[in-house]
Amino acid sequence: MSDWKDDYNLLGLGGLTSLITNVKVSAWGNEVAIECVYNPEERLPYVLSFKDCREIGWTVHDEEEVGEIEAEFFGISLGEPEHRKPAVITTDIFEISILYGSFSIHKEEQVNFEKADLATEVLVSQPQAVL
């Protein structure tokens, strides 16, 4: 098993902590998006995206905390893509393991860029008023 701190460092976030704010499972479990914020004081968003998922395992560690809106990100083992070894993400509330085909991370800069492009397309497609 790889070192969880090394795998967290592979995400290229830096040395501060992260919080998990949401876990979205879609396409009947084939896609998993884990929404996070880096540096809780600045709250820089990013998403861990797993595609072509084959198995998802979920364990709740602290039943008293399930009503919390954020979970503290303790560690991640990225495993191996192409369904060879599951990724394991551990928090103070739960642990999730995902056997996946591919993995990507989407950071704040990328999210804002996509939103800007979408807004531009909407403005261009709206008809202009005739005087």
CSV table of N, CA, C and O in Angstrom, one decimal:
chain,number,residue,atom,x,y,z
A,1,MET,N,0.8,-1.2,0.0
A,1,MET,CA,0.0,0.0,0.0
A,1,MET,C,0.9,1.2,0.0
A,1,MET,O,1.9,1.3,0.7
A,2,SER,N,0.5,2.2,-0.8
A,2,SER,CA,1.3,3.5,-0.8
A,2,SER,C,1.1,4.3,0.4
A,2,SER,O,0.1,4.1,1.1
A,3,ASP,N,2.0,5.3,0.6
A,3,ASP,CA,1.9,6.2,1.7
A,3,ASP,C,0.8,7.2,1.4
A,3,ASP,O,0.8,7.9,0.4
A,4,TRP,N,-0.2,7.3,2.3
A,4,TRP,CA,-1.3,8.2,2.1
A,4,TRP,C,-0.9,9.7,2.0
A,4,TRP,O,-1.5,10.4,1.2
A,5,LYS,N,0.1,10.1,2.7
A,5,LYS,CA,0.5,11.5,2.6
A,5,LYS,C,1.2,11.7,1.2
A,5,LYS,O,1.0,12.8,0.7
A,6,ASP,N,1.9,10.8,0.7
A,6,ASP,CA,2.5,10.9,-0.6
A,6,ASP,C,1.4,11.0,-1.6
A,6,ASP,O,1.5,11.8,-2.5
A,7,ASP,N,0.4,10.2,-1.5
A,7,ASP,CA,-0.7,10.3,-2.5
A,7,ASP,C,-1.5,11.6,-2.4
A,7,ASP,O,-1.9,12.2,-3.4
A,8,TYR,N,-1.6,12.2,-1.2
A,8,TYR,CA,-2.3,13.5,-1.0
A,8,TYR,C,-1.4,14.5,-1.7
A,8,TYR,O,-1.9,15.4,-2.4
A,9,ASN,N,-0.1,14.4,-1.5
A,9,ASN,CA,0.9,15.3,-2.2
A,9,ASN,C,0.8,15.3,-3.7
A,9,ASN,O,1.0,16.3,-4.4
A,10,LEU,N,0.5,14.1,-4.2
A,10,LEU,CA,0.4,13.9,-5.7
A,10,LEU,C,-0.8,14.8,-6.3
A,10,LEU,O,-0.8,15.1,-7.4
A,11,LEU,N,-1.7,15.1,-5.4
A,11,LEU,CA,-2.8,15.9,-5.9
A,11,LEU,C,-2.4,17.4,-6.2
A,11,LEU,O,-3.1,18.1,-6.8
A,12,GLY,N,-1.2,17.8,-5.7
A,12,GLY,CA,-0.7,19.1,-6.0
A,12,GLY,C,-1.4,20.2,-5.3
A,12,GLY,O,-1.5,21.3,-5.8
A,13,LEU,N,-1.9,20.0,-4.1
A,13,LEU,CA,-2.7,21.0,-3.4
A,13,LEU,C,-1.8,21.8,-2.5
A,13,LEU,O,-2.1,23.0,-2.2
A,14,GLY,N,-0.8,21.2,-1.9
A,14,GLY,CA,0.1,21.9,-0.9
A,14,GLY,C,0.0,21.2,0.4
A,14,GLY,O,-0.5,20.1,0.5
A,15,GLY,N,0.4,21.8,1.5
A,15,GLY,CA,0.5,21.2,2.7
A,15,GLY,C,-0.6,21.4,3.7
A,15,GLY,O,-0.6,20.8,4.8
A,16,LEU,N,-1.6,22.2,3.3
A,16,LEU,CA,-2.7,22.5,4.2
A,16,LEU,C,-3.8,21.4,4.2
A,16,LEU,O,-3.8,20.6,3.2
A,17,THR,N,-4.7,21.4,5.1
A,17,THR,CA,-5.7,20.4,5.2
A,17,THR,C,-6.9,20.6,4.2
A,17,THR,O,-7.0,21.7,3.6
A,18,SER,N,-7.7,19.6,3.9
A,18,SER,CA,-8.9,19.6,3.1
A,18,SER,C,-10.1,19.1,3.9
A,18,SER,O,-9.9,18.3,4.8
A,19,LEU,N,-11.2,19.5,3.4
A,19,LEU,CA,-12.5,19.0,3.9
A,19,LEU,C,-13.3,18.5,2.8
A,19,LEU,O,-13.3,19.0,1.6
A,20,ILE,N,-14.0,17.4,3.0
A,20,ILE,CA,-15.0,16.9,2.0
A,20,ILE,C,-16.3,17.5,2.3
A,20,ILE,O,-16.8,17.4,3.4
A,21,THR,N,-16.9,18.1,1.2
A,21,THR,CA,-18.2,18.8,1.4
A,21,THR,C,-19.4,18.0,0.8
A,21,THR,O,-20.5,18.2,1.1
A,22,ASN,N,-19.1,17.0,-0.1
A,22,ASN,CA,-20.1,16.3,-0.8
A,22,ASN,C,-19.5,15.1,-1.5
A,22,ASN,O,-18.4,15.2,-2.1
A,23,VAL,N,-20.3,14.0,-1.6
A,23,VAL,CA,-19.9,12.9,-2.5
A,23,VAL,C,-21.1,12.6,-3.4
A,23,VAL,O,-22.2,12.4,-2.9
A,24,LYS,N,-20.9,12.7,-4.7
A,24,LYS,CA,-21.9,12.5,-5.7
A,24,LYS,C,-21.7,11.3,-6.5
A,24,LYS,O,-20.6,11.1,-7.1
A,25,VAL,N,-22.6,10.4,-6.5
A,25,VAL,CA,-22.6,9.1,-7.2
A,25,VAL,C,-23.6,9.2,-8.3
A,25,VAL,O,-24.7,9.5,-8.1
A,26,SER,N,-23.1,9.0,-9.6
A,26,SER,CA,-24.0,9.1,-10.7
A,26,SER,C,-23.8,8.0,-11.7
A,26,SER,O,-22.9,7.2,-11.5
A,27,ALA,N,-24.7,8.0,-12.7
A,27,ALA,CA,-24.6,6.9,-13.8
A,27,ALA,C,-24.6,5.5,-13.1
A,27,ALA,O,-23.8,4.7,-13.5
A,28,TRP,N,-25.5,5.4,-12.1
A,28,TRP,CA,-25.7,4.1,-11.5
A,28,TRP,C,-24.4,3.6,-10.8
A,28,TRP,O,-24.2,2.4,-10.8
A,29,GLY,N,-23.7,4.5,-10.3
A,29,GLY,CA,-22.4,4.1,-9.6
A,29,GLY,C,-21.2,4.1,-10.5
A,29,GLY,O,-20.1,3.8,-10.0
A,30,ASN,N,-21.3,4.4,-11.7
A,30,ASN,CA,-20.2,4.4,-12.6
A,30,ASN,C,-19.3,5.6,-12.5
A,30,ASN,O,-18.2,5.5,-12.9
A,31,GLU,N,-19.8,6.7,-11.9
A,31,GLU,CA,-19.0,7.9,-11.7
A,31,GLU,C,-19.2,8.4,-10.3
A,31,GLU,O,-20.3,8.4,-9.8
A,32,VAL,N,-18.1,8.8,-9.7
A,32,VAL,CA,-18.1,9.3,-8.3
A,32,VAL,C,-17.3,10.6,-8.4
A,32,VAL,O,-16.2,10.7,-8.8
A,33,ALA,N,-18.0,11.7,-7.8
A,33,ALA,CA,-17.3,13.0,-7.7
A,33,ALA,C,-17.3,13.3,-6.2
A,33,ALA,O,-18.3,13.4,-5.6
A,34,ILE,N,-16.1,13.6,-5.7
A,34,ILE,CA,-15.9,13.9,-4.3
A,34,ILE,C,-15.5,15.4,-4.3
A,34,ILE,O,-14.5,15.8,-4.7
A,35,GLU,N,-16.5,16.2,-3.8
A,35,GLU,CA,-16.3,17.7,-3.7
A,35,GLU,C,-15.6,18.0,-2.4
A,35,GLU,O,-16.0,17.6,-1.4
A,36,CYS,N,-14.5,18.8,-2.6
A,36,CYS,CA,-13.7,19.2,-1.5
A,36,CYS,C,-13.4,20.7,-1.4
A,36,CYS,O,-13.5,21.4,-2.5
A,37,VAL,N,-12.9,21.1,-0.3
A,37,VAL,CA,-12.3,22.5,-0.2
A,37,VAL,C,-10.9,22.3,0.4
A,37,VAL,O,-10.7,21.5,1.4
A,38,TYR,N,-9.9,23.0,-0.1
A,38,TYR,CA,-8.6,23.0,0.4
A,38,TYR,C,-8.4,24.3,1.2
A,38,TYR,O,-8.9,25.3,0.8
A,39,ASN,N,-7.7,24.2,2.3
A,39,ASN,CA,-7.4,25.3,3.2
A,39,ASN,C,-8.8,25.8,3.7
A,39,ASN,O,-9.3,26.8,3.1
A,40,PRO,N,-9.3,25.3,4.7
A,40,PRO,CA,-10.7,25.7,5.2
A,40,PRO,C,-10.9,27.2,5.4
A,40,PRO,O,-12.0,27.7,5.3
A,41,GLU,N,-9.8,27.9,5.6
A,41,GLU,CA,-9.9,29.4,5.8
A,41,GLU,C,-10.2,30.1,4.5
A,41,GLU,O,-11.0,31.0,4.4
A,42,GLU,N,-9.5,29.7,3.4
A,42,GLU,CA,-9.7,30.3,2.1
A,42,GLU,C,-10.8,29.6,1.3
A,42,GLU,O,-11.3,30.1,0.4
A,43,ARG,N,-11.0,28.3,1.6
A,43,ARG,CA,-12.1,27.5,1.0
A,43,ARG,C,-11.9,27.4,-0.5
A,43,ARG,O,-12.8,27.8,-1.3
A,44,LEU,N,-10.8,26.9,-1.0
A,44,LEU,CA,-10.5,26.7,-2.4
A,44,LEU,C,-11.1,25.4,-2.9
A,44,LEU,O,-10.7,24.3,-2.4
A,45,PRO,N,-12.1,25.4,-3.8
A,45,PRO,CA,-12.8,24.2,-4.1
A,45,PRO,C,-12.0,23.3,-5.1
A,45,PRO,O,-11.2,23.9,-6.0
A,46,TYR,N,-12.2,22.0,-5.0
A,46,TYR,CA,-11.7,21.1,-6.0
A,46,TYR,C,-12.5,19.8,-6.0
A,46,TYR,O,-13.2,19.6,-5.0
A,47,VAL,N,-12.4,19.0,-7.0
A,47,VAL,CA,-13.3,17.8,-7.1
A,47,VAL,C,-12.3,16.7,-7.5
A,47,VAL,O,-11.6,16.8,-8.5
A,48,LEU,N,-12.5,15.6,-6.8
A,48,LEU,CA,-11.8,14.3,-7.2
A,48,LEU,C,-12.8,13.5,-8.0
A,48,LEU,O,-13.9,13.2,-7.5
A,49,SER,N,-12.5,13.2,-9.2
A,49,SER,CA,-13.4,12.6,-10.1
A,49,SER,C,-13.0,11.2,-10.5
A,49,SER,O,-11.9,11.0,-11.1
A,50,PHE,N,-13.8,10.2,-10.3
A,50,PHE,CA,-13.5,8.8,-10.6
A,50,PHE,C,-14.5,8.4,-11.7
A,50,PHE,O,-15.7,8.5,-11.5
A,51,LYS,N,-14.0,7.8,-12.8
A,51,LYS,CA,-14.9,7.4,-13.9
A,51,LYS,C,-14.7,5.8,-14.1
A,51,LYS,O,-13.7,5.3,-13.7
A,52,ASP,N,-15.7,5.3,-14.7
A,52,ASP,CA,-15.7,3.8,-15.0
A,52,ASP,C,-15.5,3.0,-13.8
A,52,ASP,O,-14.7,2.1,-13.7
A,53,CYS,N,-16.3,3.4,-12.7
A,53,CYS,CA,-16.2,2.7,-11.4
A,53,CYS,C,-16.9,1.3,-11.5
A,53,CYS,O,-18.0,1.2,-12.1
A,54,ARG,N,-16.3,0.4,-10.9
A,54,ARG,CA,-16.9,-1.0,-10.8
A,54,ARG,C,-17.4,-1.4,-9.5
A,54,ARG,O,-18.3,-2.2,-9.3
A,55,GLU,N,-16.7,-0.9,-8.4
A,55,GLU,CA,-17.1,-1.2,-7.0
A,55,GLU,C,-16.9,0.0,-6.2
A,55,GLU,O,-16.0,0.7,-6.3
A,56,ILE,N,-17.9,0.2,-5.2
A,56,ILE,CA,-17.8,1.3,-4.3
A,56,ILE,C,-18.1,0.7,-2.9
A,56,ILE,O,-19.1,0.0,-2.7
A,57,GLY,N,-17.2,0.9,-2.0
A,57,GLY,CA,-17.4,0.4,-0.6
A,57,GLY,C,-17.5,1.6,0.3
A,57,GLY,O,-16.7,2.6,0.2
A,58,TRP,N,-18.4,1.6,1.3
A,58,TRP,CA,-18.6,2.7,2.2
A,58,TRP,C,-18.7,2.2,3.6
A,58,TRP,O,-19.4,1.3,3.9
A,59,THR,N,-17.9,2.8,4.5
A,59,THR,CA,-18.0,2.5,5.9
A,59,THR,C,-18.1,3.8,6.7
A,59,THR,O,-17.3,4.8,6.5
A,60,VAL,N,-19.1,3.9,7.6
A,60,VAL,CA,-19.3,5.0,8.5
A,60,VAL,C,-18.6,4.7,9.8
A,60,VAL,O,-18.9,3.7,10.4
A,61,HIS,N,-17.6,5.6,10.2
A,61,HIS,CA,-16.8,5.4,11.4
A,61,HIS,C,-17.5,6.0,12.6
A,61,HIS,O,-17.4,5.5,13.7
A,62,ASP,N,-18.2,7.1,12.4
A,62,ASP,CA,-18.7,7.9,13.5
A,62,ASP,C,-20.2,8.3,13.2
A,62,ASP,O,-20.5,9.3,12.6
A,63,GLU,N,-21.1,7.4,13.7
A,63,GLU,CA,-22.5,7.6,13.4
A,63,GLU,C,-23.1,8.9,14.0
A,63,GLU,O,-24.0,9.4,13.5
A,64,GLU,N,-22.5,9.4,15.1
A,64,GLU,CA,-22.9,10.6,15.7
A,64,GLU,C,-22.6,11.8,14.9
A,64,GLU,O,-23.2,12.9,15.0
A,65,GLU,N,-21.7,11.7,13.9
A,65,GLU,CA,-21.3,12.9,13.1
A,65,GLU,C,-21.9,12.9,11.7
A,65,GLU,O,-21.6,13.8,10.9
A,66,VAL,N,-22.8,12.0,11.4
A,66,VAL,CA,-23.4,11.9,10.0
A,66,VAL,C,-24.2,13.1,9.7
A,66,VAL,O,-24.4,13.3,8.5
A,67,GLY,N,-24.6,13.9,10.6
A,67,GLY,CA,-25.3,15.1,10.3
A,67,GLY,C,-24.5,16.3,10.0
A,67,GLY,O,-24.9,17.4,9.6
A,68,GLU,N,-23.2,16.2,10.1
A,68,GLU,CA,-22.2,17.3,9.8
A,68,GLU,C,-22.2,17.6,8.3
A,68,GLU,O,-22.4,16.7,7.5
A,69,ILE,N,-22.0,18.8,8.0
A,69,ILE,CA,-22.0,19.2,6.5
A,69,ILE,C,-20.6,19.0,5.9
A,69,ILE,O,-20.5,19.1,4.7
A,70,GLU,N,-19.5,18.8,6.7
A,70,GLU,CA,-18.2,18.6,6.2
A,70,GLU,C,-17.5,17.5,6.9
A,70,GLU,O,-17.7,17.4,8.1
A,71,ALA,N,-16.6,16.8,6.2
A,71,ALA,CA,-15.8,15.7,6.9
A,71,ALA,C,-14.4,16.1,6.7
A,71,ALA,O,-14.0,16.5,5.6
A,72,GLU,N,-13.6,15.9,7.7
A,72,GLU,CA,-12.2,16.2,7.6
A,72,GLU,C,-11.4,15.1,6.9
A,72,GLU,O,-11.5,13.9,7.2
A,73,PHE,N,-10.7,15.5,5.8
A,73,PHE,CA,-10.0,14.6,4.9
A,73,PHE,C,-8.7,14.2,5.6
A,73,PHE,O,-7.8,14.9,5.8
A,74,PHE,N,-8.7,12.9,6.0
A,74,PHE,CA,-7.5,12.4,6.7
A,74,PHE,C,-6.5,11.9,5.8
A,74,PHE,O,-5.3,12.0,6.0
A,75,GLY,N,-6.9,11.2,4.7
A,75,GLY,CA,-5.9,10.6,3.8
A,75,GLY,C,-6.5,10.0,2.6
A,75,GLY,O,-7.7,9.7,2.5
A,76,ILE,N,-5.6,9.7,1.6
A,76,ILE,CA,-6.0,9.1,0.4
A,76,ILE,C,-4.9,8.2,-0.1
A,76,ILE,O,-3.8,8.5,-0.1
A,77,SER,N,-5.3,7.0,-0.6
A,77,SER,CA,-4.5,6.1,-1.3
A,77,SER,C,-5.1,6.1,-2.7
A,77,SER,O,-6.3,5.6,-2.8
A,78,LEU,N,-4.4,6.5,-3.7
A,78,LEU,CA,-5.0,6.5,-5.1
A,78,LEU,C,-5.2,5.1,-5.7
A,78,LEU,O,-5.9,5.0,-6.7
A,79,GLY,N,-4.6,4.1,-5.1
A,79,GLY,CA,-4.7,2.8,-5.7
A,79,GLY,C,-4.1,2.7,-7.1
A,79,GLY,O,-3.1,3.4,-7.3
A,80,GLU,N,-4.7,2.0,-8.0
A,80,GLU,CA,-4.3,1.9,-9.4
A,80,GLU,C,-5.5,1.9,-10.3
A,80,GLU,O,-6.4,1.2,-10.1
A,81,PRO,N,-5.4,2.7,-11.4
A,81,PRO,CA,-6.5,2.8,-12.4
A,81,PRO,C,-6.7,1.5,-13.1
A,81,PRO,O,-5.9,0.5,-12.9
A,82,GLU,N,-7.6,1.5,-14.0
A,82,GLU,CA,-7.9,0.3,-14.9
A,82,GLU,C,-8.4,-0.9,-14.0
A,82,GLU,O,-8.1,-2.0,-14.3
A,83,HIS,N,-9.0,-0.6,-12.9
A,83,HIS,CA,-9.6,-1.6,-12.0
A,83,HIS,C,-8.6,-2.5,-11.3
A,83,HIS,O,-9.0,-3.6,-11.0
A,84,ARG,N,-7.4,-2.1,-11.2
A,84,ARG,CA,-6.4,-2.9,-10.6
A,84,ARG,C,-6.3,-2.9,-9.1
A,84,ARG,O,-6.1,-3.9,-8.4
A,85,LYS,N,-6.5,-1.7,-8.5
A,85,LYS,CA,-6.5,-1.5,-7.0
A,85,LYS,C,-7.3,-0.3,-6.7
A,85,LYS,O,-7.2,0.7,-7.3
A,86,PRO,N,-8.2,-0.5,-5.7
A,86,PRO,CA,-9.1,0.6,-5.4
A,86,PRO,C,-8.5,1.8,-4.7
A,86,PRO,O,-7.5,1.7,-4.0
A,87,ALA,N,-9.0,3.0,-5.0
A,87,ALA,CA,-8.6,4.2,-4.2
A,87,ALA,C,-9.3,4.1,-2.9
A,87,ALA,O,-10.5,3.6,-2.8
A,88,VAL,N,-8.7,4.6,-1.8
A,88,VAL,CA,-9.3,4.6,-0.5
A,88,VAL,C,-9.2,6.0,0.1
A,88,VAL,O,-8.1,6.6,0.1
A,89,ILE,N,-10.3,6.6,0.4
A,89,ILE,CA,-10.3,8.0,1.0
A,89,ILE,C,-10.9,7.8,2.4
A,89,ILE,O,-12.0,7.3,2.6
A,90,THR,N,-10.1,8.4,3.4
A,90,THR,CA,-10.5,8.3,4.8
A,90,THR,C,-10.7,9.7,5.4
A,90,THR,O,-10.0,10.6,5.1
A,91,THR,N,-11.8,9.8,6.1
A,91,THR,CA,-12.2,11.0,6.8
A,91,THR,C,-12.5,10.7,8.3
A,91,THR,O,-12.4,9.6,8.7
A,92,ASP,N,-12.8,11.7,9.0
A,92,ASP,CA,-13.2,11.5,10.4
A,92,ASP,C,-14.5,10.9,10.6
A,92,ASP,O,-14.8,10.3,11.6
A,93,ILE,N,-15.4,10.9,9.5
A,93,ILE,CA,-16.7,10.4,9.6
A,93,ILE,C,-16.9,9.0,8.8
A,93,ILE,O,-17.5,8.1,9.3
A,94,PHE,N,-16.2,8.9,7.7
A,94,PHE,CA,-16.4,7.8,6.8
A,94,PHE,C,-15.1,7.4,6.1
A,94,PHE,O,-14.2,8.2,6.0
A,95,GLU,N,-15.2,6.2,5.5
A,95,GLU,CA,-14.1,5.8,4.5
A,95,GLU,C,-14.8,5.3,3.3
A,95,GLU,O,-15.8,4.6,3.4
A,96,ILE,N,-14.3,5.6,2.1
A,96,ILE,CA,-14.9,5.1,0.9
A,96,ILE,C,-13.8,4.5,0.1
A,96,ILE,O,-12.7,5.0,0.0
A,97,SER,N,-14.1,3.3,-0.6
A,97,SER,CA,-13.1,2.7,-1.5
A,97,SER,C,-13.8,2.6,-2.8
A,97,SER,O,-15.0,2.3,-2.9
A,98,ILE,N,-13.0,2.9,-3.9
A,98,ILE,CA,-13.6,3.0,-5.2
A,98,ILE,C,-12.6,2.2,-6.2
A,98,ILE,O,-11.5,2.6,-6.4
A,99,LEU,N,-13.1,1.2,-6.8
A,99,LEU,CA,-12.4,0.5,-7.9
A,99,LEU,C,-12.8,1.2,-9.2
A,99,LEU,O,-13.9,1.2,-9.6
A,100,TYR,N,-11.8,1.9,-9.8
A,100,TYR,CA,-12.1,2.8,-10.9
A,100,TYR,C,-11.3,2.5,-12.1
A,100,TYR,O,-10.2,1.9,-12.1
A,101,GLY,N,-11.7,3.1,-13.3
A,101,GLY,CA,-11.0,3.0,-14.5
A,101,GLY,C,-10.0,4.2,-14.7
A,101,GLY,O,-8.9,4.0,-15.1
A,102,SER,N,-10.5,5.4,-14.4
A,102,SER,CA,-9.7,6.6,-14.5
A,102,SER,C,-10.0,7.6,-13.4
A,102,SER,O,-11.1,7.6,-12.8
A,103,PHE,N,-9.0,8.4,-13.1
A,103,PHE,CA,-9.1,9.4,-12.0
A,103,PHE,C,-8.6,10.8,-12.6
A,103,PHE,O,-7.7,10.8,-13.4
A,104,SER,N,-9.3,11.9,-12.1
A,104,SER,CA,-8.8,13.2,-12.4
A,104,SER,C,-9.1,14.1,-11.3
A,104,SER,O,-10.0,13.8,-10.5
A,105,ILE,N,-8.4,15.2,-11.2
A,105,ILE,CA,-8.7,16.2,-10.2
A,105,ILE,C,-9.0,17.5,-10.9
A,105,ILE,O,-8.3,17.9,-11.9
A,106,HIS,N,-10.0,18.2,-10.5
A,106,HIS,CA,-10.5,19.5,-11.1
A,106,HIS,C,-10.4,20.6,-10.0
A,106,HIS,O,-11.1,20.5,-9.0
A,107,LYS,N,-9.4,21.5,-10.2
A,107,LYS,CA,-9.2,22.5,-9.2
A,107,LYS,C,-9.9,23.8,-9.5
A,107,LYS,O,-10.5,23.9,-10.6
A,108,GLU,N,-10.0,24.7,-8.6
A,108,GLU,CA,-10.7,26.0,-8.7
A,108,GLU,C,-10.5,26.7,-10.0
A,108,GLU,O,-11.5,27.1,-10.6
A,109,GLU,N,-9.3,26.8,-10.4
A,109,GLU,CA,-9.0,27.6,-11.6
A,109,GLU,C,-9.7,27.0,-12.8
A,109,GLU,O,-10.3,27.7,-13.6
A,110,GLN,N,-9.7,25.7,-12.9
A,110,GLN,CA,-10.4,25.0,-14.0
A,110,GLN,C,-11.9,25.1,-13.9
A,110,GLN,O,-12.5,25.4,-14.9
A,111,VAL,N,-12.4,25.1,-12.7
A,111,VAL,CA,-13.9,25.2,-12.5
A,111,VAL,C,-14.3,26.6,-13.0
A,111,VAL,O,-15.3,26.8,-13.7
A,112,ASN,N,-13.6,27.6,-12.5
A,112,ASN,CA,-13.9,29.0,-12.9
A,112,ASN,C,-13.8,29.2,-14.4
A,112,ASN,O,-14.6,29.9,-15.0
A,113,PHE,N,-12.8,28.7,-15.0
A,113,PHE,CA,-12.6,28.8,-16.4
A,113,PHE,C,-13.8,28.2,-17.2
A,113,PHE,O,-14.3,28.8,-18.1
A,114,GLU,N,-14.3,27.0,-16.8
A,114,GLU,CA,-15.4,26.4,-17.4
A,114,GLU,C,-16.7,27.2,-17.3
A,114,GLU,O,-17.4,27.4,-18.2
A,115,LYS,N,-16.9,27.8,-16.1
A,115,LYS,CA,-18.0,28.6,-15.8
A,115,LYS,C,-18.0,29.9,-16.7
A,115,LYS,O,-19.0,30.3,-17.3
A,116,ALA,N,-16.8,30.5,-16.9
A,116,ALA,CA,-16.6,31.7,-17.7
A,116,ALA,C,-17.0,31.4,-19.1
A,116,ALA,O,-17.7,32.1,-19.8
A,117,ASP,N,-16.5,30.2,-19.6
A,117,ASP,CA,-16.9,29.9,-21.0
A,117,ASP,C,-18.4,29.7,-21.2
A,117,ASP,O,-18.9,30.1,-22.2
A,118,LEU,N,-19.0,29.0,-20.2
A,118,LEU,CA,-20.4,28.8,-20.3
A,118,LEU,C,-21.2,30.1,-20.3
A,118,LEU,O,-22.1,30.3,-21.1
A,119,ALA,N,-20.8,31.0,-19.5
A,119,ALA,CA,-21.5,32.3,-19.4
A,119,ALA,C,-21.3,33.1,-20.8
A,119,ALA,O,-22.2,33.7,-21.2
A,120,THR,N,-20.1,33.0,-21.4
A,120,THR,CA,-19.9,33.6,-22.7
A,120,THR,C,-20.8,33.1,-23.7
A,120,THR,O,-21.4,33.8,-24.5
A,121,GLU,N,-21.0,31.7,-23.7
A,121,GLU,CA,-21.9,31.1,-24.7
A,121,GLU,C,-23.3,31.5,-24.6
A,121,GLU,O,-24.0,31.8,-25.5
A,122,VAL,N,-23.8,31.7,-23.3
A,122,VAL,CA,-25.1,32.1,-23.1
A,122,VAL,C,-25.3,33.5,-23.6
A,122,VAL,O,-26.3,33.8,-24.2
A,123,LEU,N,-24.4,34.4,-23.3
A,123,LEU,CA,-24.5,35.8,-23.8
A,123,LEU,C,-24.5,35.9,-25.3
A,123,LEU,O,-25.3,36.7,-25.8
A,124,VAL,N,-23.7,35.1,-26.0
A,124,VAL,CA,-23.7,35.2,-27.4
A,124,VAL,C,-25.0,34.7,-28.0
A,124,VAL,O,-25.4,35.2,-29.0
A,125,SER,N,-25.6,33.7,-27.4
A,125,SER,CA,-26.7,33.0,-28.0
A,125,SER,C,-28.0,33.8,-27.8
A,125,SER,O,-29.0,33.5,-28.4
A,126,GLN,N,-28.0,34.8,-26.9
A,126,GLN,CA,-29.2,35.6,-26.6
A,126,GLN,C,-29.4,36.6,-27.7
A,126,GLN,O,-28.5,37.3,-28.1
A,127,PRO,N,-30.7,36.8,-28.2
A,127,PRO,CA,-30.9,37.8,-29.2
A,127,PRO,C,-30.8,39.2,-28.7
A,127,PRO,O,-31.1,39.4,-27.5
A,128,GLN,N,-30.3,40.1,-29.5
A,128,GLN,CA,-30.1,41.5,-29.1
A,128,GLN,C,-31.4,42.3,-29.4
A,128,GLN,O,-32.1,42.0,-30.3
A,129,ALA,N,-31.7,43.3,-28.6
A,129,ALA,CA,-32.9,44.1,-28.8
A,129,ALA,C,-32.8,44.9,-30.1
A,129,ALA,O,-31.7,45.4,-30.4
A,130,VAL,N,-33.9,45.1,-30.8
A,130,VAL,CA,-33.9,45.9,-32.0
A,130,VAL,C,-34.4,47.3,-31.7
A,130,VAL,O,-35.5,47.4,-31.0
A,131,LEU,N,-33.7,48.3,-32.1
A,131,LEU,CA,-34.2,49.7,-31.8
A,131,LEU,C,-35.0,50.3,-32.9
A,131,LEU,O,-34.9,50.1,-34.0
